[in-house]
Amino acid sequence: MKEELLTLEKEALDKIQETEDLKALQEVQVAYTGRKGSITEVLRGMGKLSKEERPVIGELANKVRGTIQAAIDEKKAVLEEAALEEQLQKETIDVTLPGRPTQVGGSHVLTSIIEEIEDLFIGLGYEVREGPEVETDYFNFEALNLPKGHPARDMQDTFYLTDDLLLRTHTSPVQARTMRALDGKEPVRMICPGKVYRRDNDDATHSHQFTQIEGLYVDKDVRMSDLKGTLDLFAKQLFGQNRHTRFRPSFFPFTEPSVEMDISCKVCEGHGCSVCKHSGWIEILGAGMVHPKVLEMAGYDSAVYSGFAFGMGPDRIAMLKYGIEDIRQFYTNDQRFLEQFHEA
Ligand code: FA5
């Protein structure tokens, strides 16, 4: 039994020596000093020994177990150290490597231009309102003096959802909604930006979905000169003090008289070029004095109140301001295009 123990000791020490990882070392420990290990196995045979031999073998067994355990502990410390070292090596950071650039998002160019226009009108005392994109036929047309069957409805080819529901073709229904909410009692000074939809064929200057900004000013004694002064100020602030504006007669069923405002072409300074189709002028919005019928339908007494309204297309305004040639660029999400307008 003594030989057996000494052989086990040698065998175990050799294996410990050869072991190269912690898992194998653990297996050696279980195999030799564990509860079901070889040493325990040998000690089970102690019953067959004489009284004199038992303490001697018992002591030897403890010594062998101690020696093996000490060797295991020592090896374990060495292996742990090596594992830590290897991990540290792997995780070393090379501070000389170039950094990875982080992608920073930014506002879409249309959002930026809408915010710029909002700021401008907020500065003039206007408030910003919103309205639904799924609109009723009533607010999109009837409340704006466009009864069913009116030929001017054809000016805005419409996506109908049901007989009575549609995707709004302009932001003008928010005029009617705002006035109605105020019950014909208070003055109104609001702008409303938002998406609008028309069954237009997409091309360089037309999109079936685009943005508009509506403006409405209703109070006692509002005149055409207020409209002209406000929109001229707006154009100069947005496009530069050198821009000139002109107003041409036009037609919208919800304003009377109606006008379209042009600004002098920025590219040719009004001399004529391909951008302004050689006219020297570019149209940027429709406007007019709110039709008395529209005021009355919304609950305002048209003998007391008057007002002006305007509607512009920020897509076209952004195209002019930044020299963008195709409106579809706004909606195709090409990052190379969009990134040009992010602020540094
Ligand atoms: C209107 O939509 C009127 N509601 C504007 C208005 C409001 C007039 C208040 C008077 C008082 P118009 O259909 O012209 O008007 O459209 C206004 C602007 O929307 C145009 O000047 C243009 O900039 C833009 N627009 C119209 N159709 C498209 C389209 N398919 N794609 C991109 N922009 C468009």
XYZ file of C-alpha atoms and ligand atoms in Angstrom:
378
model
C 0.000 0.000 0.000
C 2.917 2.264 0.730
C 4.285 1.642 -2.775
C 0.882 2.220 -4.255
C 0.655 5.637 -2.554
C 4.159 6.643 -3.603
C 3.412 5.578 -7.207
C 0.217 7.642 -7.174
C 2.199 10.613 -5.838
C 4.759 10.378 -8.627
C 2.105 9.847 -11.276
C 0.092 12.847 -10.028
C 3.142 15.124 -9.827
C 4.110 14.188 -13.406
C 0.628 14.949 -14.672
C 0.553 18.267 -12.825
C 3.858 19.121 -14.408
C 2.518 18.360 -17.902
C -0.805 20.173 -17.477
C -1.152 23.303 -19.585
C -4.542 24.664 -18.678
C -6.735 25.163 -15.657
C -9.426 22.758 -16.786
C -6.965 19.855 -17.118
C -5.494 20.737 -13.721
C -8.925 20.568 -12.164
C -9.396 17.115 -13.689
C -6.096 15.938 -12.130
C -7.233 17.216 -8.752
C -10.530 15.333 -8.974
C -8.772 12.165 -10.174
C -6.244 12.036 -7.312
C -7.321 14.004 -4.254
C -11.089 14.208 -4.879
C -13.673 12.308 -2.845
C -13.775 9.561 -5.411
C -10.101 9.982 -6.380
C -7.309 7.383 -6.406
C -5.970 8.204 -2.913
C -9.376 7.791 -1.307
C -9.697 4.551 -3.228
C -6.425 3.250 -1.732
C -7.425 4.301 1.782
C -10.586 2.255 1.503
C -8.369 -0.808 1.799
C -6.979 0.301 5.209
C -9.345 -2.040 6.999
C -7.240 -4.969 5.912
C -4.093 -3.565 7.560
C -2.742 -4.369 11.024
C -3.157 -1.964 13.925
C 0.499 -0.925 13.710
C 0.456 -0.303 9.987
C -2.702 1.814 9.929
C -1.304 5.050 11.467
C 1.839 4.815 9.335
C -0.124 4.431 6.109
C -2.636 7.064 7.266
C 0.142 9.564 7.849
C 1.755 8.736 4.517
C -1.581 9.127 2.716
C -2.042 12.585 4.269
C 1.454 13.572 3.298
C 0.973 12.385 -0.297
C -2.363 14.230 -0.507
C -0.688 17.379 0.889
C 2.200 17.163 -1.574
C -0.155 16.704 -4.533
C -2.401 19.562 -3.357
C 0.579 21.875 -2.883
C 1.792 21.067 -6.426
C -1.708 21.702 -7.780
C -1.927 25.065 -5.969
C 1.446 26.112 -7.235
C 0.625 25.128 -10.814
C -2.755 26.812 -10.558
C -1.110 30.104 -9.616
C 1.272 29.812 -12.579
C -1.536 29.003 -15.036
C -3.756 31.807 -13.737
C -0.970 34.290 -14.092
C -0.327 33.116 -17.667
C -4.054 33.345 -18.520
C -4.229 36.889 -17.166
C -1.134 37.874 -19.076
C -2.595 36.455 -22.294
C -5.853 38.325 -21.767
C -4.002 41.567 -21.108
C -1.992 41.079 -24.271
C -5.171 40.526 -26.268
C -6.849 43.579 -24.850
C -3.995 45.959 -25.342
C -5.202 49.200 -26.919
C -3.058 50.617 -29.656
C -3.397 54.305 -28.993
C -1.638 55.132 -32.249
C -4.479 53.681 -34.386
C -6.649 56.331 -36.087
C -10.073 56.850 -34.458
C -13.326 55.635 -36.020
C -15.471 58.594 -37.062
C -18.923 58.676 -35.434
C -21.830 59.479 -37.702
C -23.663 62.497 -36.353
C -27.211 62.960 -37.606
C -28.697 66.292 -38.532
C -31.949 67.848 -39.615
C -33.309 67.135 -43.076
C -32.874 70.161 -45.334
C -36.666 70.602 -45.550
C -36.975 70.524 -41.752
C -34.273 73.193 -41.517
C -35.939 75.478 -44.042
C -39.346 75.030 -42.369
C -37.797 75.879 -38.985
C -36.111 78.944 -40.463
C -39.455 80.157 -41.874
C -41.212 79.349 -38.577
C -38.657 81.406 -36.634
C -39.145 84.293 -38.981
C -42.925 84.382 -38.518
C -42.737 83.684 -34.779
C -40.627 86.870 -34.691
C -43.593 88.689 -36.283
C -45.960 87.422 -33.586
C -47.404 84.382 -35.406
C -48.032 81.073 -33.655
C -47.345 77.664 -35.197
C -50.325 75.318 -35.604
C -50.861 71.847 -36.986
C -53.691 70.055 -38.746
C -54.472 66.478 -39.850
C -53.030 65.031 -43.059
C -56.130 62.856 -43.470
C -58.730 65.563 -43.904
C -62.443 65.787 -44.573
C -63.749 67.001 -47.906
C -65.452 69.775 -45.940
C -62.312 71.383 -44.506
C -60.101 70.725 -47.535
C -62.600 72.188 -49.997
C -66.060 73.288 -48.879
C -65.013 75.493 -45.959
C -62.642 77.174 -48.407
C -65.388 78.170 -50.822
C -64.885 75.142 -53.066
C -68.275 73.378 -53.004
C -68.680 69.921 -54.543
C -68.471 70.093 -58.325
C -66.571 73.402 -58.318
C -64.217 73.373 -61.324
C -61.340 74.834 -59.249
C -61.142 71.509 -57.381
C -59.359 70.229 -60.480
C -56.453 72.554 -59.683
C -55.544 70.078 -56.943
C -55.849 66.477 -58.118
C -56.832 64.581 -55.007
C -56.169 61.215 -53.342
C -59.594 60.254 -51.929
C -59.748 57.648 -49.136
C -63.568 57.538 -48.993
C -66.244 59.822 -50.480
C -65.680 62.192 -47.602
C -62.073 61.584 -46.483
C -58.958 62.509 -48.418
C -55.249 63.239 -48.082
C -55.164 67.010 -47.772
C -54.060 68.680 -50.995
C -52.872 71.849 -49.254
C -52.438 73.242 -45.742
C -55.304 75.723 -46.256
C -57.846 73.580 -44.299
C -55.897 74.626 -41.181
C -57.106 78.190 -41.870
C -60.703 77.052 -41.524
C -59.937 74.811 -38.523
C -58.104 77.596 -36.670
C -60.770 80.240 -37.244
C -63.516 77.833 -36.265
C -61.680 76.894 -33.053
C -61.595 80.579 -32.106
C -65.329 80.871 -32.745
C -65.096 84.037 -34.782
C -64.175 86.053 -31.746
C -60.405 86.514 -31.669
C -57.810 87.801 -34.106
C -55.665 85.085 -35.720
C -51.974 85.119 -36.543
C -50.787 81.636 -37.362
C -48.620 79.608 -39.687
C -48.990 75.895 -40.305
C -46.280 73.748 -41.866
C -47.043 70.188 -42.966
C -47.133 67.468 -45.594
C -49.656 67.610 -48.414
C -50.512 65.164 -51.210
C -51.601 65.514 -54.834
C -52.031 63.111 -57.702
C -49.325 64.952 -59.645
C -46.875 62.998 -61.761
C -43.432 63.168 -60.164
C -40.869 65.152 -62.135
C -38.042 67.589 -61.375
C -40.397 70.197 -59.877
C -43.450 68.138 -58.860
C -43.836 65.504 -56.174
C -47.017 63.616 -55.209
C -46.092 64.371 -51.583
C -44.530 67.695 -50.684
C -44.604 70.294 -47.934
C -46.465 73.564 -47.593
C -46.546 76.367 -45.082
C -49.845 78.149 -44.653
C -50.122 81.598 -43.130
C -53.225 83.387 -41.884
C -53.691 86.826 -40.380
C -57.214 87.909 -39.412
C -58.052 91.026 -37.429
C -60.028 94.221 -37.710
C -58.805 96.422 -40.563
C -56.258 94.099 -42.200
C -55.418 95.335 -45.697
C -53.704 94.230 -48.873
C -50.775 96.502 -47.965
C -50.251 94.397 -44.797
C -50.054 91.291 -46.968
C -47.516 92.877 -49.303
C -45.379 94.300 -46.496
C -45.298 91.004 -44.572
C -44.438 88.826 -47.561
C -41.850 91.263 -48.904
C -40.135 91.259 -45.493
C -40.276 87.456 -45.420
C -38.702 87.132 -48.899
C -35.889 89.568 -48.107
C -35.067 87.870 -44.811
C -35.008 84.416 -46.385
C -33.317 85.171 -49.693
C -31.346 88.338 -48.946
C -31.998 92.071 -48.853
C -31.156 92.467 -52.566
C -34.162 90.423 -53.671
C -37.114 92.270 -55.148
C -40.680 90.993 -54.987
C -43.637 91.491 -57.280
C -47.280 90.523 -56.975
C -49.251 89.216 -59.941
C -53.038 88.787 -60.008
C -54.099 85.173 -59.640
C -57.083 83.078 -58.602
C -57.817 80.995 -55.512
C -61.477 80.403 -54.532
C -60.682 81.136 -50.868
C -59.065 84.558 -51.383
C -60.286 87.690 -53.144
C -58.315 89.359 -54.568
C -55.699 86.623 -55.070
C -52.064 87.073 -56.008
C -48.909 85.129 -56.664
C -45.628 86.494 -55.388
C -42.445 86.290 -57.432
C -38.925 87.078 -56.274
C -36.210 88.405 -58.542
C -34.001 85.570 -59.759
C -30.939 85.063 -57.599
C -28.947 83.367 -60.334
C -29.134 86.151 -62.951
C -30.096 89.077 -60.659
C -33.243 89.589 -62.717
C -31.608 89.734 -66.160
C -33.025 86.408 -67.333
C -31.545 82.885 -67.316
C -32.624 79.260 -67.697
C -33.546 78.952 -63.988
C -36.141 81.766 -64.214
C -37.096 80.759 -67.752
C -35.627 84.065 -68.956
C -38.249 86.134 -67.117
C -35.992 87.401 -64.318
C -38.633 86.311 -61.767
C -39.457 83.119 -59.870
C -42.847 82.363 -58.311
C -42.671 81.298 -54.684
C -46.143 81.490 -53.184
C -49.857 82.055 -53.578
C -51.723 84.521 -51.363
C -54.691 86.845 -51.105
C -57.246 88.561 -48.895
C -59.373 85.936 -47.131
C -62.669 85.581 -49.031
C -65.607 87.012 -46.997
C -67.474 83.714 -47.491
C -64.576 81.805 -45.857
C -64.631 84.211 -42.903
C -68.397 83.864 -42.536
C -68.341 80.045 -42.758
C -65.798 80.003 -39.928
C -67.950 82.276 -37.760
C -66.260 85.648 -38.365
C -68.304 88.730 -39.223
C -66.790 89.825 -42.546
C -68.098 93.365 -42.011
C -65.824 93.648 -38.955
C -62.962 91.285 -39.644
C -60.694 90.988 -42.668
C -57.497 89.072 -43.238
C -54.858 87.765 -45.567
C -53.597 84.246 -46.173
C -50.687 82.738 -48.023
C -49.421 79.292 -48.935
C -45.904 78.443 -49.987
C -43.973 75.314 -50.916
C -40.810 74.892 -48.802
C -39.574 72.236 -51.281
C -39.456 74.794 -54.081
C -38.075 77.458 -51.731
C -35.237 75.130 -50.634
C -34.540 74.315 -54.286
C -34.182 78.017 -55.067
C -32.170 78.832 -51.979
C -29.649 76.011 -52.451
C -29.735 75.609 -56.245
C -31.223 72.070 -56.079
C -32.407 70.980 -59.504
C -34.641 68.004 -58.710
C -37.346 67.929 -56.012
C -37.072 64.111 -55.812
C -33.693 64.522 -54.097
C -35.586 65.451 -50.914
C -37.402 62.135 -50.772
C -34.925 59.508 -51.962
C -32.806 59.538 -48.792
C -29.423 59.649 -50.484
C -27.122 60.412 -47.592
C -24.521 62.053 -49.830
C -27.138 64.632 -50.800
C -28.607 65.110 -47.325
C -25.244 65.419 -45.537
C -24.388 68.561 -47.493
C -26.962 70.467 -45.488
C -25.867 69.334 -42.018
C -24.340 72.064 -39.963
C -20.689 71.443 -39.106
C -52.264 76.310 -52.881
O -52.070 75.140 -52.531
C -53.013 77.288 -52.039
N -53.604 76.601 -50.950
C -52.047 78.377 -51.566
C -52.744 79.539 -50.956
C -52.919 79.594 -49.589
C -53.248 80.587 -51.757
C -53.567 80.668 -48.991
C -53.881 81.641 -51.176
C -54.046 81.702 -49.801
P -50.844 76.089 -55.081
O -51.594 74.939 -55.632
O -50.362 77.106 -56.026
O -51.703 76.853 -53.977
O -49.607 75.518 -54.228
C -48.807 76.344 -53.415
C -47.347 75.993 -53.568
O -47.165 74.592 -53.357
C -46.782 76.238 -54.965
O -46.357 77.575 -55.089
C -45.620 75.289 -55.011
O -44.506 75.856 -54.356
C -46.104 74.129 -54.174
N -46.540 72.993 -54.982
C -47.723 72.823 -55.621
N -47.765 71.619 -56.219
C -46.598 71.016 -55.975
C -46.024 69.734 -56.284
N -46.678 68.810 -56.967
N -44.778 69.451 -55.840
C -44.109 70.357 -55.112
N -44.575 71.559 -54.754
C -45.801 71.891 -55.187
